[in-house]
GROMACS .gro file of C-alpha atoms in nm:
model
  273
    1MET     CA    1  -4.179  -1.995  -9.947
    2SER     CA    2  -4.456  -2.008  -9.690
    3TYR     CA    3  -4.548  -1.751  -9.433
    4ASP     CA    4  -4.710  -1.805  -9.103
    5HIS     CA    5  -4.958  -1.527  -9.064
    6GLN     CA    6  -5.070  -1.414  -8.725
    7SER     CA    7  -5.379  -1.232  -8.634
    8PRO     CA    8  -5.361  -0.865  -8.545
    9GLN     CA    9  -5.467  -0.939  -8.187
   10SER     CA   10  -5.189  -1.189  -8.126
   11ALA     CA   11  -4.934  -0.957  -8.291
   12GLN     CA   12  -5.023  -0.677  -8.057
   13SER     CA   13  -4.983  -0.900  -7.748
   14TYR     CA   14  -4.612  -0.963  -7.827
   15PRO     CA   15  -4.397  -0.653  -7.849
   16PHE     CA   16  -4.108  -0.849  -7.995
   17PRO     CA   17  -4.036  -0.880  -8.372
   18GLN     CA   18  -4.204  -1.165  -8.554
   19VAL     CA   19  -4.014  -1.476  -8.665
   20PHE     CA   20  -4.088  -1.651  -8.997
   21LEU     CA   21  -3.995  -2.005  -9.108
   22VAL     CA   22  -3.892  -2.055  -9.470
   23ASP     CA   23  -3.843  -2.394  -9.636
   24GLY     CA   24  -3.559  -2.457  -9.870
   25SER     CA   25  -3.757  -2.589 -10.169
   26GLY     CA   26  -3.978  -2.291 -10.202
   27GLY     CA   27  -4.280  -2.509 -10.280
   28PRO     CA   28  -4.571  -2.599 -10.074
   29GLN     CA   29  -4.517  -2.844  -9.789
   30HIS     CA   30  -4.739  -3.136  -9.714
   31SER     CA   31  -4.894  -3.171  -9.377
   32GLY     CA   32  -4.754  -3.522  -9.330
   33GLN     CA   33  -4.388  -3.407  -9.336
   34GLN     CA   34  -4.269  -3.179  -9.061
   35PRO     CA   35  -4.025  -2.912  -9.163
   36ASN     CA   36  -3.681  -2.891  -9.017
   37LEU     CA   37  -3.739  -2.635  -8.741
   38VAL     CA   38  -3.461  -2.449  -8.570
   39PRO     CA   39  -3.541  -2.328  -8.213
   40CYS     CA   40  -3.521  -1.954  -8.175
   41TRP     CA   41  -3.538  -1.764  -7.847
   42SER     CA   42  -3.671  -1.419  -7.821
   43PHE     CA   43  -3.471  -1.164  -7.623
   44PRO     CA   44  -3.605  -0.841  -7.477
   45PRO     CA   45  -3.493  -0.521  -7.643
   46ALA     CA   46  -3.167  -0.364  -7.538
   47GLN     CA   47  -3.351  -0.067  -7.382
   48ASP     CA   48  -3.551  -0.295  -7.152
   49ARG     CA   49  -3.239  -0.487  -7.045
   50ALA     CA   50  -3.055  -0.165  -6.964
   51ARG     CA   51  -3.357  -0.037  -6.773
   52SER     CA   52  -3.377  -0.354  -6.561
   53ARG     CA   53  -3.006  -0.342  -6.486
   54GLY     CA   54  -3.029   0.026  -6.392
   55LYS     CA   55  -3.298  -0.049  -6.134
   56SER     CA   56  -3.064  -0.281  -5.936
   57ARG     CA   57  -2.769  -0.036  -5.933
   58GLY     CA   58  -2.721   0.287  -5.742
   59CYS     CA   59  -2.544   0.608  -5.828
   60MET     CA   60  -2.297   0.579  -6.120
   61GLY     CA   61  -2.379   0.211  -6.156
   62VAL     CA   62  -2.251   0.114  -5.804
   63SER     CA   63  -2.470  -0.075  -5.559
   64PRO     CA   64  -2.542   0.093  -5.219
   65GLY     CA   65  -2.383  -0.191  -5.021
   66LEU     CA   66  -2.056  -0.166  -5.209
   67ALA     CA   67  -2.055   0.212  -5.171
   68LEU     CA   68  -2.102   0.179  -4.793
   69ILE     CA   69  -1.810  -0.065  -4.765
   70VAL     CA   70  -1.582   0.168  -4.963
   71LEU     CA   71  -1.685   0.462  -4.744
   72MET     CA   72  -1.603   0.266  -4.427
   73LEU     CA   73  -1.262   0.175  -4.566
   74PHE     CA   74  -1.190   0.542  -4.639
   75LEU     CA   75  -1.293   0.636  -4.285
   76LEU     CA   76  -1.060   0.372  -4.137
   77VAL     CA   77  -0.772   0.501  -4.348
   78PHE     CA   78  -0.831   0.860  -4.235
   79VAL     CA   79  -0.850   0.754  -3.868
   80ALA     CA   80  -0.524   0.561  -3.897
   81LEU     CA   81  -0.353   0.858  -4.061
   82GLY     CA   82  -0.478   1.091  -3.786
   83PHE     CA   83  -0.352   0.857  -3.512
   84GLU     CA   84  -0.010   0.831  -3.676
   85ALA     CA   85   0.009   1.211  -3.701
   86TYR     CA   86  -0.077   1.238  -3.330
   87GLN     CA   87   0.198   0.991  -3.237
   88ILE     CA   88   0.454   1.172  -3.450
   89ASN     CA   89   0.360   1.503  -3.289
   90ASN     CA   90   0.408   1.355  -2.939
   91MET     CA   91   0.747   1.211  -3.033
   92GLN     CA   92   0.861   1.545  -3.168
   93ALA     CA   93   0.751   1.719  -2.846
   94GLU     CA   94   0.946   1.466  -2.634
   95LEU     CA   95   1.254   1.516  -2.849
   96ARG     CA   96   1.232   1.892  -2.800
   97GLU     CA   97   1.207   1.845  -2.422
   98MET     CA   98   1.509   1.612  -2.421
   99LYS     CA   99   1.712   1.871  -2.610
  100THR     CA  100   1.627   2.141  -2.355
  101VAL     CA  101   1.728   1.924  -2.053
  102LYS     CA  102   2.090   1.957  -1.950
  103PRO     CA  103   2.281   1.638  -2.037
  104VAL     CA  104   2.417   1.443  -1.741
  105THR     CA  105   2.788   1.374  -1.764
  106GLU     CA  106   2.964   1.076  -1.615
  107PHE     CA  107   3.109   1.302  -1.348
  108ASP     CA  108   2.767   1.415  -1.230
  109THR     CA  109   2.616   1.066  -1.209
  110PRO     CA  110   2.807   0.938  -0.902
  111GLN     CA  111   2.714   1.248  -0.707
  112LYS     CA  112   2.345   1.188  -0.773
  113GLN     CA  113   2.364   0.819  -0.689
  114ILE     CA  114   2.567   0.863  -0.371
  115ALA     CA  115   2.374   1.176  -0.269
  116HIS     CA  116   2.691   1.362  -0.173
  117GLU     CA  117   2.630   1.591   0.122
  118PRO     CA  118   2.792   1.930   0.164
  119GLU     CA  119   3.075   1.965   0.410
  120THR     CA  120   2.871   2.202   0.627
  121THR     CA  121   2.595   1.942   0.677
  122ARG     CA  122   2.842   1.674   0.787
  123GLU     CA  123   3.007   1.914   1.028
  124GLU     CA  124   2.670   2.004   1.177
  125LYS     CA  125   2.590   1.636   1.231
  126LYS     CA  126   2.930   1.579   1.386
  127ASP     CA  127   2.875   1.863   1.634
  128ARG     CA  128   2.515   1.766   1.706
  129PRO     CA  129   2.457   1.698   2.079
  130ALA     CA  130   2.410   1.321   2.111
  131ALA     CA  131   2.523   1.022   2.315
  132HIS     CA  132   2.472   0.645   2.324
  133VAL     CA  133   2.629   0.439   2.607
  134MET     CA  134   2.626   0.064   2.668
  135GLY     CA  135   2.563  -0.128   2.991
  136ARG     CA  136   2.859  -0.192   3.216
  137ILE     CA  137   2.899  -0.531   3.384
  138GLU     CA  138   2.921  -0.486   3.763
  139ILE     CA  139   3.099  -0.748   3.977
  140GLU     CA  140   3.127  -0.608   4.328
  141LYS     CA  141   2.892  -0.312   4.364
  142PHE     CA  142   2.542  -0.290   4.219
  143PRO     CA  143   2.420   0.070   4.253
  144GLN     CA  144   2.062   0.146   4.156
  145THR     CA  145   2.184   0.439   3.951
  146LEU     CA  146   2.345   0.255   3.662
  147ARG     CA  147   2.696   0.306   3.524
  148TRP     CA  148   2.775   0.282   3.154
  149GLU     CA  149   3.050   0.223   2.898
  150PRO     CA  150   3.092   0.529   2.670
  151ARG     CA  151   3.352   0.372   2.437
  152VAL     CA  152   3.244   0.008   2.393
  153GLY     CA  153   3.095  -0.122   2.069
  154ARG     CA  154   2.875   0.147   1.917
  155ALA     CA  155   2.884   0.373   2.220
  156PHE     CA  156   2.977   0.738   2.158
  157THR     CA  157   2.934   1.095   2.277
  158SER     CA  158   2.934   1.400   2.049
  159GLY     CA  159   2.868   1.771   2.055
  160SER     CA  160   2.800   1.928   2.392
  161VAL     CA  161   2.710   1.599   2.567
  162ALA     CA  162   2.961   1.446   2.811
  163TYR     CA  163   2.954   1.124   3.012
  164ARG     CA  164   3.021   1.149   3.388
  165PHE     CA  165   3.224   0.848   3.505
  166GLU     CA  166   3.177   0.937   3.873
  167ASP     CA  167   2.796   0.903   3.879
  168GLY     CA  168   2.693   0.753   3.538
  169GLY     CA  169   2.505   1.060   3.411
  170LEU     CA  170   2.496   1.231   3.072
  171GLN     CA  171   2.558   1.602   3.114
  172LEU     CA  172   2.417   1.856   2.866
  173ASN     CA  173   2.588   2.185   2.785
  174GLU     CA  174   2.311   2.309   2.551
  175SER     CA  175   1.942   2.366   2.614
  176GLY     CA  176   1.679   2.231   2.376
  177LEU     CA  177   1.438   1.949   2.290
  178TYR     CA  178   1.600   1.605   2.330
  179HIS     CA  179   1.490   1.252   2.256
  180VAL     CA  180   1.588   1.040   2.560
  181TYR     CA  181   1.573   0.658   2.564
  182SER     CA  182   1.680   0.368   2.785
  183ARG     CA  183   1.647  -0.011   2.781
  184VAL     CA  184   1.728  -0.265   3.053
  185GLU     CA  185   1.705  -0.645   3.058
  186LEU     CA  186   1.673  -0.840   3.381
  187ILE     CA  187   1.710  -1.214   3.449
  188PHE     CA  188   1.527  -1.346   3.756
  189LYS     CA  189   1.680  -1.679   3.854
  190ASP     CA  190   1.412  -1.761   4.111
  191CYS     CA  191   1.117  -1.592   3.947
  192SER     CA  192   0.785  -1.584   4.134
  193PRO     CA  193   0.448  -1.416   4.075
  194SER     CA  194   0.545  -1.149   4.326
  195SER     CA  195   0.863  -1.053   4.137
  196SER     CA  196   0.870  -0.694   4.011
  197PHE     CA  197   1.110  -0.408   3.939
  198VAL     CA  198   1.108  -0.035   3.862
  199HIS     CA  199   1.291   0.126   3.571
  200SER     CA  200   1.316   0.507   3.566
  201VAL     CA  201   1.497   0.799   3.401
  202PHE     CA  202   1.552   1.117   3.604
  203VAL     CA  203   1.745   1.444   3.583
  204ARG     CA  204   1.942   1.646   3.832
  205ARG     CA  205   1.911   2.016   3.764
  206ALA     CA  206   2.095   2.315   3.902
  207GLY     CA  207   1.889   2.498   4.165
  208ARG     CA  208   1.695   2.182   4.266
  209SER     CA  209   1.788   1.975   4.567
  210SER     CA  210   1.589   1.666   4.466
  211PRO     CA  211   1.602   1.484   4.131
  212LEU     CA  212   1.321   1.531   3.878
  213ASN     CA  213   1.167   1.210   3.750
  214LEU     CA  214   1.130   1.211   3.368
  215MET     CA  215   1.006   0.858   3.286
  216GLU     CA  216   0.923   0.551   3.491
  217ALA     CA  217   0.802   0.193   3.432
  218HIS     CA  218   0.670  -0.057   3.692
  219ARG     CA  219   0.697  -0.418   3.577
  220ALA     CA  220   0.522  -0.703   3.763
  221GLY     CA  221   0.345  -1.030   3.687
  222PHE     CA  222   0.589  -1.133   3.417
  223CYS     CA  223   0.687  -1.466   3.573
  224SER     CA  224   0.511  -1.796   3.510
  225GLN     CA  225   0.302  -1.972   3.770
  226GLN     CA  226   0.576  -2.230   3.824
  227GLN     CA  227   0.811  -2.097   4.088
  228GLY     CA  228   1.184  -2.161   4.093
  229HIS     CA  229   1.237  -2.113   3.718
  230ALA     CA  230   1.452  -1.848   3.556
  231TRP     CA  231   1.272  -1.576   3.368
  232THR     CA  232   1.394  -1.292   3.145
  233THR     CA  233   1.212  -0.963   3.105
  234GLU     CA  234   1.292  -0.616   2.975
  235SER     CA  235   1.177  -0.254   2.991
  236TYR     CA  236   1.212   0.027   2.735
  237LEU     CA  237   1.151   0.398   2.798
  238ALA     CA  238   1.165   0.680   2.544
  239SER     CA  239   1.029   1.033   2.515
  240ALA     CA  240   1.097   1.381   2.378
  241LEU     CA  241   1.189   1.609   2.668
  242GLN     CA  242   1.277   1.975   2.707
  243LEU     CA  243   1.613   1.988   2.887
  244GLN     CA  244   1.828   2.273   3.006
  245GLU     CA  245   2.195   2.351   3.002
  246SER     CA  246   2.398   2.172   3.275
  247ASP     CA  247   2.125   1.906   3.321
  248ARG     CA  248   2.247   1.559   3.418
  249VAL     CA  249   2.036   1.265   3.307
  250PHE     CA  250   2.049   0.926   3.484
  251VAL     CA  251   1.892   0.578   3.471
  252ASN     CA  252   1.775   0.396   3.781
  253VAL     CA  253   1.679   0.027   3.832
  254SER     CA  254   1.534  -0.112   4.154
  255HIS     CA  255   1.705  -0.456   4.116
  256PRO     CA  256   2.046  -0.396   3.952
  257LEU     CA  257   2.167  -0.739   4.069
  258TYR     CA  258   1.939  -0.905   3.810
  259LEU     CA  259   2.065  -0.702   3.515
  260SER     CA  260   2.176  -0.901   3.210
  261HIS     CA  261   2.551  -0.908   3.145
  262SER     CA  262   2.505  -0.842   2.776
  263HIS     CA  263   2.635  -0.505   2.657
  264TYR     CA  264   2.370  -0.478   2.386
  265ALA     CA  265   2.081  -0.569   2.619
  266ASN     CA  266   2.122  -0.254   2.831
  267PHE     CA  267   2.176   0.090   2.681
  268PHE     CA  268   2.101   0.456   2.740
  269GLY     CA  269   2.118   0.760   2.512
  270LEU     CA  270   1.984   1.092   2.395
  271TYR     CA  271   2.015   1.334   2.104
  272LYS     CA  272   1.895   1.684   2.030
  273ILE     CA  273   1.598   1.709   1.795
   0.00000   0.00000   0.00000
């Protein structure tokens, strides 16, 4: 058995345990024959390995990066749980509100959809002072104060308003604020630049000898430059007027011969506001 001795200086430079090679024969070996050597690796002590691993780990052996990821996951879970609790709370509040609302039966639904009006409101509308008369087609006489048809098409009179067949006026039996309107359509067969007409609405009132003009329109320059051609024009008047009981309202046209023969082209009406 042979021993490889090392100097004290070299032994102090290596903190690891020393390794010895022993031959099997136990006798001295010759320098010409190399012994069968087995490679041996030296490992650091267990304390040093544990110390080096501890330096790369954080608290409780967990790295800081992994701890941060776990913390973020916990935060996401808590946020999701809080949002779900908020949604559930809102749904419970809506359910409580639905329980407090009176349920709508199938008998109540048609009334809400149709908007059924009380009988008193319909009666008030039926008795409301109003009138709408259509133009009458004249064949022989063409008075400037127009006559009307109170029962043709959509013509009607209601409430305290009456149509006067003798003079074409609408008579009021109730004072108040009224919306008065009138439209006329004229057809000029031989239209020229000098063609014109006047459309007016006036009232005859008790205690006044002359009529009171309410609205008036002067129309001119509506024909083309080419003379001898037919031309159609119209005039519309409307206003809110304060009228009195027993007033009679009329419509006047300066050229009644040119009035259109269409019932719906000429009309006159009023209603109480």
